[in-house]
Amino acid sequence: MHLDIGNALAGIARPGVSRDSLDRLDDCVARAHERIERGVEEREFGYAALALPETTAAAEIERAVAPLADSEAVLTVGIGGSALGAATVSAALGRGDADAYVLDNVDPRRANELLAALPLSETAVHVVSRSGTTAETLANFLVVREAMADAGVDWTERTVVTTGEDGPLRALADEHGLPALDVPEGVPGRFSVLSSVGLVPAAIQGHDLDGLLAGGRAGMDALAPSLYECPAYGYGAACHALEVRGATTNVLMPYAERLEYFAEWFAQLWAESLGKDGLGQTPVRALGATDQHSQLQLYRAGRRDKHVTLVRPRERPERAIPETGIEGLSYLGGSDLGTLLDAEFEATEASLAAAGLPNVRIEIDALDAESLGRLLYDAEAACVLAGELMGVSTFTQPAVEWGKRAARGLLGGGDFEEAEAVAGKERLVIE
């Protein structure tokens, strides 16, 4: 991963970070690195995620999905970190040998439409839940299983499970002899993309798991006790410094449509990990060049509470723009869509800098397995570093657990006091 934080420096941006401030912050980064390094070595909860490129066995995943190698489609049934990582990898690397879909919400219309469109007899289903009790995931799986049975499809021959050591989903896998992989120990879901949680669909699609993990290992090898020597730490430190100075919104704007899901994944990673104790940047998802026309006005001329992270691959496929004699458009002819997109990237970057809005450039070599693995790993390392600098509990999510208990109580899944808050809602109805 290649990082440029020049447009976040004081004198260019408002808010901005001076070089002297970065030098002082670098001492904090060195101490945080020691803590992270120790946590990774001892496989402590959360920190174990940064060891996944070494502990994930690609061959084990590929063996588990081998019976599903003939699939025309792969459907991930999960939610949050149990789905977004898989969707990100599949979207970034493309179709491969199968189309990829995600059922990560319990909207009945979406479920009905998706199941009606899927070739169920040729669809592989990957069900993901650490506890095996996640309400949304299990409800959707029951719906998918019924749809397969109604279509005359033996769901047990089309399903692979990733779950914890015990729980209802593990028991179901054991009962029916389903291929079952383990959710990695000590790894929160949003940090689990470089494990079976995120890689099973990619394996069914025939993507290069070894390349993804090699990219992650390159990120591991690049960790160093200085923000000036490590792109991941440089990004995490810059984001922290900008937040302290008032940039409480982080707009992630990839200039590659295949990275649109990466922005979704990043939003959960950043929000759920760092939104603690009244702190944390709000992640906003955008897509270049599309959102230059829908959001850039706000970023340049709105509240000064944002910084923009621009992401692009350095290599792109070619698609020539045909010559035209239309007045005012002839300059486009003979160029290339990728060249145009890169020009849009650089124009947006310059536009933000001219307006004094801090922005950061992240580039990867190409949109391939190894570069994607490095990008995912570095984003996670940046998040962990930012959490260390902020002093928050990066790997917990108490607010999310509160909502889960409330929903389960409302559905009759137990006696949870959080459900009582629903009945106490203040109302002011206007019809």
Tab-separated table of C-alpha atoms in Angstrom:
chain	number	residue	atom	x	y	z
A	1	MET	CA	0.000	0.000	0.000
A	2	HIS	CA	1.254	3.475	-0.885
A	3	LEU	CA	0.264	6.426	1.327
A	4	ASP	CA	0.539	10.184	0.761
A	5	ILE	CA	-0.566	12.455	3.638
A	6	GLY	CA	0.873	15.662	2.172
A	7	ASN	CA	-2.558	17.232	1.703
A	8	ALA	CA	-3.314	16.731	5.399
A	9	LEU	CA	-0.405	18.910	6.538
A	10	ALA	CA	-0.885	22.268	8.210
A	11	GLY	CA	-0.429	25.047	5.694
A	12	ILE	CA	-2.323	22.993	3.105
A	13	ALA	CA	-5.342	21.895	5.120
A	14	ARG	CA	-7.640	23.337	7.762
A	15	PRO	CA	-7.601	21.410	10.035
A	16	GLY	CA	-4.117	20.151	9.275
A	17	VAL	CA	-1.247	18.504	11.115
A	18	SER	CA	2.168	20.139	11.369
A	19	ARG	CA	5.317	18.133	10.761
A	20	ASP	CA	6.421	18.908	14.320
A	21	SER	CA	3.160	17.416	15.613
A	22	LEU	CA	3.726	14.299	13.530
A	23	ASP	CA	7.232	13.995	14.956
A	24	ARG	CA	5.853	14.140	18.492
A	25	LEU	CA	3.080	11.701	17.614
A	26	ASP	CA	5.678	9.301	16.232
A	27	ASP	CA	6.911	8.626	19.764
A	28	CYS	CA	3.366	7.527	20.666
A	29	VAL	CA	3.243	5.336	17.561
A	30	ALA	CA	6.458	3.588	18.639
A	31	ARG	CA	4.936	2.765	22.045
A	32	ALA	CA	1.667	1.651	20.441
A	33	HIS	CA	3.594	-0.592	18.060
A	34	GLU	CA	5.248	-2.341	20.992
A	35	ARG	CA	1.796	-3.017	22.476
A	36	ILE	CA	0.404	-4.246	19.157
A	37	GLU	CA	3.437	-6.445	18.502
A	38	ARG	CA	3.101	-8.063	21.925
A	39	GLY	CA	-0.621	-8.607	21.443
A	40	VAL	CA	-0.067	-10.257	18.065
A	41	GLU	CA	2.716	-12.511	19.350
A	42	GLU	CA	0.619	-13.651	22.316
A	43	ARG	CA	-2.542	-13.934	20.179
A	44	GLU	CA	-4.475	-11.716	22.586
A	45	PHE	CA	-8.125	-11.062	21.847
A	46	GLY	CA	-8.454	-8.684	18.919
A	47	TYR	CA	-4.737	-8.443	18.244
A	48	ALA	CA	-4.899	-12.037	16.968
A	49	ALA	CA	-6.575	-10.619	13.861
A	50	LEU	CA	-3.259	-9.162	12.739
A	51	ALA	CA	-1.773	-12.684	12.741
A	52	LEU	CA	-4.405	-14.140	10.375
A	53	PRO	CA	-2.179	-14.042	7.270
A	54	GLU	CA	0.048	-16.554	9.085
A	55	THR	CA	-2.613	-18.612	10.868
A	56	THR	CA	-5.224	-18.982	8.112
A	57	ALA	CA	-4.824	-22.201	6.113
A	58	ALA	CA	-5.890	-21.607	2.517
A	59	ALA	CA	-5.655	-25.325	1.727
A	60	GLU	CA	-8.109	-26.187	4.516
A	61	ILE	CA	-10.669	-23.731	3.143
A	62	GLU	CA	-10.213	-25.030	-0.395
A	63	ARG	CA	-10.689	-28.648	0.757
A	64	ALA	CA	-13.891	-27.732	2.591
A	65	VAL	CA	-15.450	-26.098	-0.476
A	66	ALA	CA	-14.219	-28.637	-3.033
A	67	PRO	CA	-17.646	-30.373	-3.234
A	68	LEU	CA	-19.132	-27.009	-4.262
A	69	ALA	CA	-16.620	-26.253	-7.015
A	70	ASP	CA	-19.322	-26.667	-9.692
A	71	SER	CA	-21.435	-23.812	-8.293
A	72	GLU	CA	-22.753	-21.105	-10.578
A	73	ALA	CA	-23.485	-18.824	-7.612
A	74	VAL	CA	-22.388	-18.491	-4.006
A	75	LEU	CA	-24.637	-16.940	-1.365
A	76	THR	CA	-23.194	-15.669	1.918
A	77	VAL	CA	-25.719	-15.681	4.754
A	78	GLY	CA	-24.397	-13.561	7.601
A	79	ILE	CA	-24.477	-10.017	8.915
A	80	GLY	CA	-21.928	-7.305	9.681
A	81	GLY	CA	-18.415	-8.704	9.873
A	82	SER	CA	-19.761	-12.134	8.956
A	83	ALA	CA	-20.749	-10.878	5.511
A	84	LEU	CA	-19.039	-7.597	4.591
A	85	GLY	CA	-15.538	-9.050	4.340
A	86	ALA	CA	-16.642	-11.833	2.013
A	87	ALA	CA	-18.623	-9.376	-0.095
A	88	THR	CA	-15.614	-7.049	-0.284
A	89	VAL	CA	-13.238	-9.752	-1.514
A	90	SER	CA	-15.693	-11.165	-4.049
A	91	ALA	CA	-16.603	-7.736	-5.405
A	92	ALA	CA	-12.992	-6.578	-5.652
A	93	LEU	CA	-11.727	-9.685	-7.442
A	94	GLY	CA	-14.736	-10.121	-9.726
A	95	ARG	CA	-16.942	-13.029	-10.693
A	96	GLY	CA	-14.363	-15.761	-11.129
A	97	ASP	CA	-16.120	-19.116	-11.513
A	98	ALA	CA	-19.356	-18.068	-9.782
A	99	ASP	CA	-21.506	-15.034	-9.091
A	100	ALA	CA	-21.456	-13.855	-5.471
A	101	TYR	CA	-24.454	-12.658	-3.467
A	102	VAL	CA	-25.015	-11.671	0.148
A	103	LEU	CA	-28.098	-12.026	2.312
A	104	ASP	CA	-27.216	-9.815	5.264
A	105	ASN	CA	-30.535	-8.196	6.105
A	106	VAL	CA	-33.964	-9.511	6.992
A	107	ASP	CA	-35.943	-7.440	4.506
A	108	PRO	CA	-38.512	-9.953	3.184
A	109	ARG	CA	-38.746	-8.309	-0.232
A	110	ARG	CA	-34.989	-8.635	-0.747
A	111	ALA	CA	-35.045	-12.282	0.364
A	112	ASN	CA	-37.960	-13.127	-1.906
A	113	GLU	CA	-36.440	-11.447	-4.950
A	114	LEU	CA	-32.986	-12.935	-4.447
A	115	LEU	CA	-34.211	-16.487	-3.893
A	116	ALA	CA	-36.459	-16.229	-6.939
A	117	ALA	CA	-33.522	-15.158	-9.099
A	118	LEU	CA	-30.881	-17.633	-7.882
A	119	PRO	CA	-30.268	-20.960	-9.631
A	120	LEU	CA	-30.746	-22.811	-6.343
A	121	SER	CA	-29.596	-26.202	-7.616
A	122	GLU	CA	-26.261	-24.626	-8.603
A	123	THR	CA	-25.922	-22.252	-5.631
A	124	ALA	CA	-23.451	-22.751	-2.791
A	125	VAL	CA	-24.601	-21.353	0.559
A	126	HIS	CA	-22.072	-20.150	3.128
A	127	VAL	CA	-23.642	-19.573	6.553
A	128	VAL	CA	-21.536	-17.574	9.012
A	129	SER	CA	-22.166	-16.969	12.705
A	130	ARG	CA	-19.634	-17.292	15.507
A	131	SER	CA	-22.266	-17.994	18.151
A	132	GLY	CA	-24.603	-19.876	15.838
A	133	THR	CA	-27.437	-17.884	17.388
A	134	THR	CA	-27.351	-14.604	15.397
A	135	ALA	CA	-31.057	-13.933	14.846
A	136	GLU	CA	-30.830	-12.350	11.395
A	137	THR	CA	-28.411	-14.960	10.051
A	138	LEU	CA	-30.309	-17.968	11.361
A	139	ALA	CA	-33.658	-16.598	10.215
A	140	ASN	CA	-32.320	-16.028	6.705
A	141	PHE	CA	-30.715	-19.468	6.623
A	142	LEU	CA	-33.996	-21.121	7.589
A	143	VAL	CA	-35.668	-19.232	4.733
A	144	VAL	CA	-32.948	-20.245	2.254
A	145	ARG	CA	-33.086	-23.869	3.386
A	146	GLU	CA	-36.845	-23.963	2.924
A	147	ALA	CA	-36.594	-22.390	-0.533
A	148	MET	CA	-34.086	-25.041	-1.579
A	149	ALA	CA	-36.247	-27.848	-0.245
A	150	ASP	CA	-39.291	-26.441	-2.043
A	151	ALA	CA	-37.253	-26.376	-5.264
A	152	GLY	CA	-36.275	-30.013	-4.829
A	153	VAL	CA	-32.681	-29.167	-3.921
A	154	ASP	CA	-30.870	-31.071	-1.169
A	155	TRP	CA	-29.639	-28.121	0.882
A	156	THR	CA	-27.202	-30.323	2.792
A	157	GLU	CA	-25.211	-30.840	-0.420
A	158	ARG	CA	-25.059	-27.100	-1.148
A	159	THR	CA	-24.151	-25.678	2.292
A	160	VAL	CA	-20.884	-24.920	4.078
A	161	VAL	CA	-20.761	-23.466	7.587
A	162	THR	CA	-18.294	-21.210	9.419
A	163	THR	CA	-19.035	-20.997	13.133
A	164	GLY	CA	-17.681	-21.423	16.652
A	165	GLU	CA	-16.796	-24.656	18.416
A	166	ASP	CA	-20.313	-25.125	19.722
A	167	GLY	CA	-23.796	-23.693	19.345
A	168	PRO	CA	-26.871	-24.467	17.216
A	169	LEU	CA	-25.108	-23.947	13.869
A	170	ARG	CA	-22.248	-26.277	14.833
A	171	ALA	CA	-24.772	-28.875	16.021
A	172	LEU	CA	-26.650	-28.574	12.719
A	173	ALA	CA	-23.431	-29.049	10.750
A	174	ASP	CA	-22.544	-32.131	12.792
A	175	GLU	CA	-26.051	-33.587	12.441
A	176	HIS	CA	-26.108	-33.265	8.648
A	177	GLY	CA	-22.419	-33.796	7.920
A	178	LEU	CA	-21.966	-30.295	6.484
A	179	PRO	CA	-18.478	-28.976	5.713
A	180	ALA	CA	-17.694	-26.786	8.716
A	181	LEU	CA	-14.862	-24.336	9.267
A	182	ASP	CA	-13.934	-22.558	12.485
A	183	VAL	CA	-14.306	-18.868	13.179
A	184	PRO	CA	-10.783	-17.909	14.313
A	185	GLU	CA	-10.282	-17.614	18.053
A	186	GLY	CA	-9.864	-14.131	19.475
A	187	VAL	CA	-10.827	-12.331	16.260
A	188	PRO	CA	-13.845	-9.968	16.205
A	189	GLY	CA	-16.000	-10.432	13.120
A	190	ARG	CA	-15.113	-7.110	11.515
A	191	PHE	CA	-11.418	-8.092	11.613
A	192	SER	CA	-11.972	-11.607	10.222
A	193	VAL	CA	-11.870	-11.042	6.466
A	194	LEU	CA	-8.528	-12.850	6.018
A	195	SER	CA	-9.944	-16.062	7.482
A	196	SER	CA	-12.566	-18.616	6.493
A	197	VAL	CA	-15.195	-15.999	7.404
A	198	GLY	CA	-14.215	-13.833	4.444
A	199	LEU	CA	-12.475	-16.287	2.127
A	200	VAL	CA	-14.933	-19.172	1.606
A	201	PRO	CA	-16.889	-17.466	-1.220
A	202	ALA	CA	-13.618	-16.421	-2.871
A	203	ALA	CA	-12.439	-20.037	-2.726
A	204	ILE	CA	-15.658	-21.259	-4.382
A	205	GLN	CA	-15.168	-18.600	-7.059
A	206	GLY	CA	-11.666	-19.897	-7.700
A	207	HIS	CA	-9.835	-16.794	-6.510
A	208	ASP	CA	-6.240	-16.806	-5.298
A	209	LEU	CA	-6.398	-17.297	-1.519
A	210	ASP	CA	-2.626	-17.699	-1.288
A	211	GLY	CA	-2.240	-14.321	-2.984
A	212	LEU	CA	-4.651	-12.648	-0.579
A	213	LEU	CA	-2.785	-14.050	2.414
A	214	ALA	CA	0.582	-13.142	0.872
A	215	GLY	CA	-0.635	-9.559	0.640
A	216	GLY	CA	-1.616	-9.706	4.288
A	217	ARG	CA	1.800	-11.076	5.222
A	218	ALA	CA	3.425	-8.199	3.348
A	219	GLY	CA	1.405	-5.891	5.582
A	220	MET	CA	2.600	-7.779	8.658
A	221	ASP	CA	6.201	-7.485	7.531
A	222	ALA	CA	5.759	-3.739	6.950
A	223	LEU	CA	4.694	-2.976	10.538
A	224	ALA	CA	7.400	-0.797	12.067
A	225	PRO	CA	7.697	1.507	15.116
A	226	SER	CA	7.313	4.720	13.114
A	227	LEU	CA	4.484	6.293	11.166
A	228	TYR	CA	7.090	7.386	8.604
A	229	GLU	CA	8.119	3.803	7.883
A	230	CYS	CA	4.748	2.014	7.870
A	231	PRO	CA	1.862	3.074	5.580
A	232	ALA	CA	-0.754	1.451	7.816
A	233	TYR	CA	0.479	3.287	10.901
A	234	GLY	CA	0.924	6.478	8.897
A	235	TYR	CA	-2.735	6.370	7.931
A	236	GLY	CA	-3.988	5.495	11.413
A	237	ALA	CA	-1.859	8.215	12.998
A	238	ALA	CA	-2.953	10.841	10.453
A	239	CYS	CA	-6.626	10.000	11.011
A	240	HIS	CA	-6.190	10.264	14.778
A	241	ALA	CA	-4.349	13.576	14.517
A	242	LEU	CA	-7.006	15.004	12.205
A	243	GLU	CA	-9.837	13.874	14.478
A	244	VAL	CA	-8.223	15.580	17.465
A	245	ARG	CA	-8.125	18.761	15.381
A	246	GLY	CA	-11.792	18.595	14.401
A	247	ALA	CA	-11.994	16.287	11.346
A	248	THR	CA	-14.532	13.980	12.954
A	249	THR	CA	-15.806	12.598	9.630
A	250	ASN	CA	-13.685	10.316	7.439
A	251	VAL	CA	-14.950	10.054	3.854
A	252	LEU	CA	-13.609	6.949	2.140
A	253	MET	CA	-13.779	7.441	-1.631
A	254	PRO	CA	-12.400	4.649	-3.832
A	255	TYR	CA	-11.900	5.338	-7.536
A	256	ALA	CA	-12.712	1.796	-8.644
A	257	GLU	CA	-16.228	0.396	-8.619
A	258	ARG	CA	-14.961	-2.992	-7.508
A	259	LEU	CA	-13.833	-1.297	-4.273
A	260	GLU	CA	-17.269	0.095	-3.459
A	261	TYR	CA	-17.879	-2.788	-1.045
A	262	PHE	CA	-14.474	-2.052	0.497
A	263	ALA	CA	-15.914	1.286	1.585
A	264	GLU	CA	-18.845	-0.587	3.194
A	265	TRP	CA	-16.452	-2.917	5.009
A	266	PHE	CA	-14.229	-0.025	6.106
A	267	ALA	CA	-17.231	1.845	7.508
A	268	GLN	CA	-18.034	-0.992	9.909
A	269	LEU	CA	-14.390	-1.507	10.833
A	270	TRP	CA	-13.841	2.180	11.635
A	271	ALA	CA	-17.186	2.915	13.289
A	272	GLU	CA	-17.562	-0.175	15.455
A	273	SER	CA	-13.938	-0.209	16.548
A	274	LEU	CA	-13.335	3.473	17.289
A	275	GLY	CA	-16.753	4.845	18.230
A	276	LYS	CA	-16.229	4.718	21.996
A	277	ASP	CA	-16.152	7.112	24.958
A	278	GLY	CA	-17.447	10.078	22.943
A	279	LEU	CA	-14.658	9.633	20.395
A	280	GLY	CA	-14.308	8.223	16.897
A	281	GLN	CA	-14.590	9.477	13.343
A	282	THR	CA	-17.844	8.924	11.482
A	283	PRO	CA	-17.040	6.989	8.292
A	284	VAL	CA	-18.847	8.110	5.146
A	285	ARG	CA	-18.915	6.006	1.982
A	286	ALA	CA	-18.477	7.635	-1.401
A	287	LEU	CA	-17.485	6.470	-4.893
A	288	GLY	CA	-15.319	8.313	-7.359
A	289	ALA	CA	-15.991	9.716	-9.825
A	290	THR	CA	-19.752	9.364	-9.263
A	291	ASP	CA	-19.909	11.197	-5.955
A	292	GLN	CA	-17.927	14.162	-7.193
A	293	HIS	CA	-21.309	15.146	-8.618
A	294	SER	CA	-23.314	14.393	-5.479
A	295	GLN	CA	-21.106	15.074	-2.450
A	296	LEU	CA	-18.027	17.111	-3.368
A	297	GLN	CA	-19.910	20.394	-2.955
A	298	LEU	CA	-20.437	19.589	0.726
A	299	TYR	CA	-16.850	18.509	1.286
A	300	ARG	CA	-15.384	21.675	-0.235
A	301	ALA	CA	-17.868	24.215	1.060
A	302	GLY	CA	-19.639	22.641	4.046
A	303	ARG	CA	-18.618	22.274	7.674
A	304	ARG	CA	-14.890	21.911	8.288
A	305	ASP	CA	-15.304	18.614	10.126
A	306	LYS	CA	-14.174	16.190	7.413
A	307	HIS	CA	-11.196	14.639	5.796
A	308	VAL	CA	-11.333	12.576	2.610
A	309	THR	CA	-9.467	9.354	1.938
A	310	LEU	CA	-9.010	8.780	-1.789
A	311	VAL	CA	-8.205	5.208	-2.871
A	312	ARG	CA	-7.204	3.887	-6.299
A	313	PRO	CA	-5.284	1.109	-8.036
A	314	ARG	CA	-2.279	2.255	-10.048
A	315	GLU	CA	-3.020	-0.227	-12.843
A	316	ARG	CA	-6.350	-0.416	-14.673
A	317	PRO	CA	-7.740	-2.340	-17.644
A	318	GLU	CA	-8.002	-0.422	-20.894
A	319	ARG	CA	-11.137	0.864	-22.591
A	320	ALA	CA	-10.569	3.381	-25.358
A	321	ILE	CA	-12.924	6.322	-25.814
A	322	PRO	CA	-13.967	6.541	-29.497
A	323	GLU	CA	-13.024	9.579	-31.548
A	324	THR	CA	-15.794	12.117	-32.010
A	325	GLY	CA	-16.287	15.241	-34.023
A	326	ILE	CA	-18.808	16.703	-31.593
A	327	GLU	CA	-17.756	20.205	-30.686
A	328	GLY	CA	-16.561	20.456	-27.105
A	329	LEU	CA	-16.057	16.698	-26.776
A	330	SER	CA	-13.289	16.024	-29.259
A	331	TYR	CA	-10.668	16.229	-26.488
A	332	LEU	CA	-12.051	12.941	-25.106
A	333	GLY	CA	-11.565	10.985	-28.315
A	334	GLY	CA	-8.508	8.787	-28.436
A	335	SER	CA	-8.160	8.790	-24.664
A	336	ASP	CA	-9.138	5.998	-22.278
A	337	LEU	CA	-11.771	5.582	-19.545
A	338	GLY	CA	-9.047	4.729	-17.023
A	339	THR	CA	-7.104	7.845	-17.951
A	340	LEU	CA	-10.265	9.886	-17.483
A	341	LEU	CA	-10.943	8.286	-14.099
A	342	ASP	CA	-7.394	9.015	-12.934
A	343	ALA	CA	-7.774	12.606	-14.077
A	344	GLU	CA	-10.999	12.835	-12.046
A	345	PHE	CA	-9.119	11.424	-9.018
A	346	GLU	CA	-6.318	13.960	-9.268
A	347	ALA	CA	-8.708	16.821	-9.975
A	348	THR	CA	-10.756	15.972	-6.882
A	349	GLU	CA	-7.595	15.714	-4.790
A	350	ALA	CA	-6.428	19.140	-6.023
A	351	SER	CA	-9.906	20.620	-5.592
A	352	LEU	CA	-10.054	19.528	-1.953
A	353	ALA	CA	-6.543	20.844	-1.287
A	354	ALA	CA	-7.387	24.178	-2.938
A	355	ALA	CA	-10.344	24.460	-0.569
A	356	GLY	CA	-8.104	23.631	2.403
A	357	LEU	CA	-9.862	20.336	3.156
A	358	PRO	CA	-7.496	17.625	4.440
A	359	ASN	CA	-7.272	14.603	2.169
A	360	VAL	CA	-5.134	11.501	2.041
A	361	ARG	CA	-4.140	9.383	-0.950
A	362	ILE	CA	-3.977	5.573	-0.737
A	363	GLU	CA	-2.846	3.595	-3.775
A	364	ILE	CA	-2.445	-0.104	-4.406
A	365	ASP	CA	-0.457	-1.573	-7.270
A	366	ALA	CA	-3.397	-3.295	-8.956
A	367	LEU	CA	-6.802	-4.717	-8.159
A	368	ASP	CA	-5.481	-8.246	-7.707
A	369	ALA	CA	-5.432	-10.731	-4.832
A	370	GLU	CA	-2.107	-9.725	-3.314
A	371	SER	CA	-2.741	-5.978	-3.435
A	372	LEU	CA	-6.241	-6.474	-2.006
A	373	GLY	CA	-4.903	-8.597	0.850
A	374	ARG	CA	-2.393	-5.863	1.659
A	375	LEU	CA	-5.074	-3.152	1.541
A	376	LEU	CA	-7.384	-5.069	3.883
A	377	TYR	CA	-4.582	-5.858	6.318
A	378	ASP	CA	-3.274	-2.302	6.368
A	379	ALA	CA	-6.755	-0.912	7.002
A	380	GLU	CA	-7.092	-3.199	10.014
A	381	ALA	CA	-3.629	-2.309	11.319
A	382	ALA	CA	-4.402	1.389	10.873
A	383	CYS	CA	-7.600	0.952	12.858
A	384	VAL	CA	-5.823	-0.877	15.687
A	385	LEU	CA	-3.113	1.803	15.803
A	386	ALA	CA	-5.725	4.584	15.885
A	387	GLY	CA	-7.488	2.821	18.755
A	388	GLU	CA	-4.231	2.590	20.706
A	389	LEU	CA	-3.538	6.300	20.198
A	390	MET	CA	-7.100	7.183	21.233
A	391	GLY	CA	-7.035	4.919	24.279
A	392	VAL	CA	-10.303	3.166	23.426
A	393	SER	CA	-11.241	-0.513	23.635
A	394	THR	CA	-10.891	-1.186	19.905
A	395	PHE	CA	-12.120	-4.772	19.831
A	396	THR	CA	-15.389	-4.506	21.781
A	397	GLN	CA	-18.830	-3.350	20.610
A	398	PRO	CA	-21.092	-2.890	23.674
A	399	ALA	CA	-23.583	-0.654	21.871
A	400	VAL	CA	-24.143	-3.312	19.225
A	401	GLU	CA	-24.660	-6.010	21.860
A	402	TRP	CA	-27.260	-3.810	23.590
A	403	GLY	CA	-29.322	-3.649	20.410
A	404	LYS	CA	-29.028	-7.402	19.854
A	405	ARG	CA	-30.381	-8.111	23.320
A	406	ALA	CA	-33.261	-5.687	22.829
A	407	ALA	CA	-34.285	-7.291	19.525
A	408	ARG	CA	-34.017	-10.800	20.912
A	409	GLY	CA	-36.189	-9.861	23.872
A	410	LEU	CA	-38.856	-8.404	21.578
A	411	LEU	CA	-38.930	-11.642	19.579
A	412	GLY	CA	-39.402	-13.799	22.676
A	413	GLY	CA	-35.861	-15.131	22.659
A	414	GLY	CA	-35.320	-14.449	26.347
A	415	ASP	CA	-35.913	-11.997	29.147
A	416	PHE	CA	-33.739	-8.958	28.390
A	417	GLU	CA	-34.236	-5.657	30.183
A	418	GLU	CA	-33.050	-3.800	27.065
A	419	ALA	CA	-36.336	-4.768	25.375
A	420	GLU	CA	-38.236	-2.758	27.962
A	421	ALA	CA	-36.753	0.444	26.515
A	422	VAL	CA	-38.880	-0.048	23.397
A	423	ALA	CA	-42.116	0.228	25.343
A	424	GLY	CA	-40.877	3.391	27.033
A	425	LYS	CA	-40.305	5.261	23.774
A	426	GLU	CA	-41.301	8.949	23.856
A	427	ARG	CA	-43.802	9.692	21.093
A	428	LEU	CA	-44.790	12.818	19.198
A	429	VAL	CA	-46.801	11.600	16.200
A	430	ILE	CA	-47.605	13.799	13.214
A	431	GLU	CA	-49.858	12.290	10.514
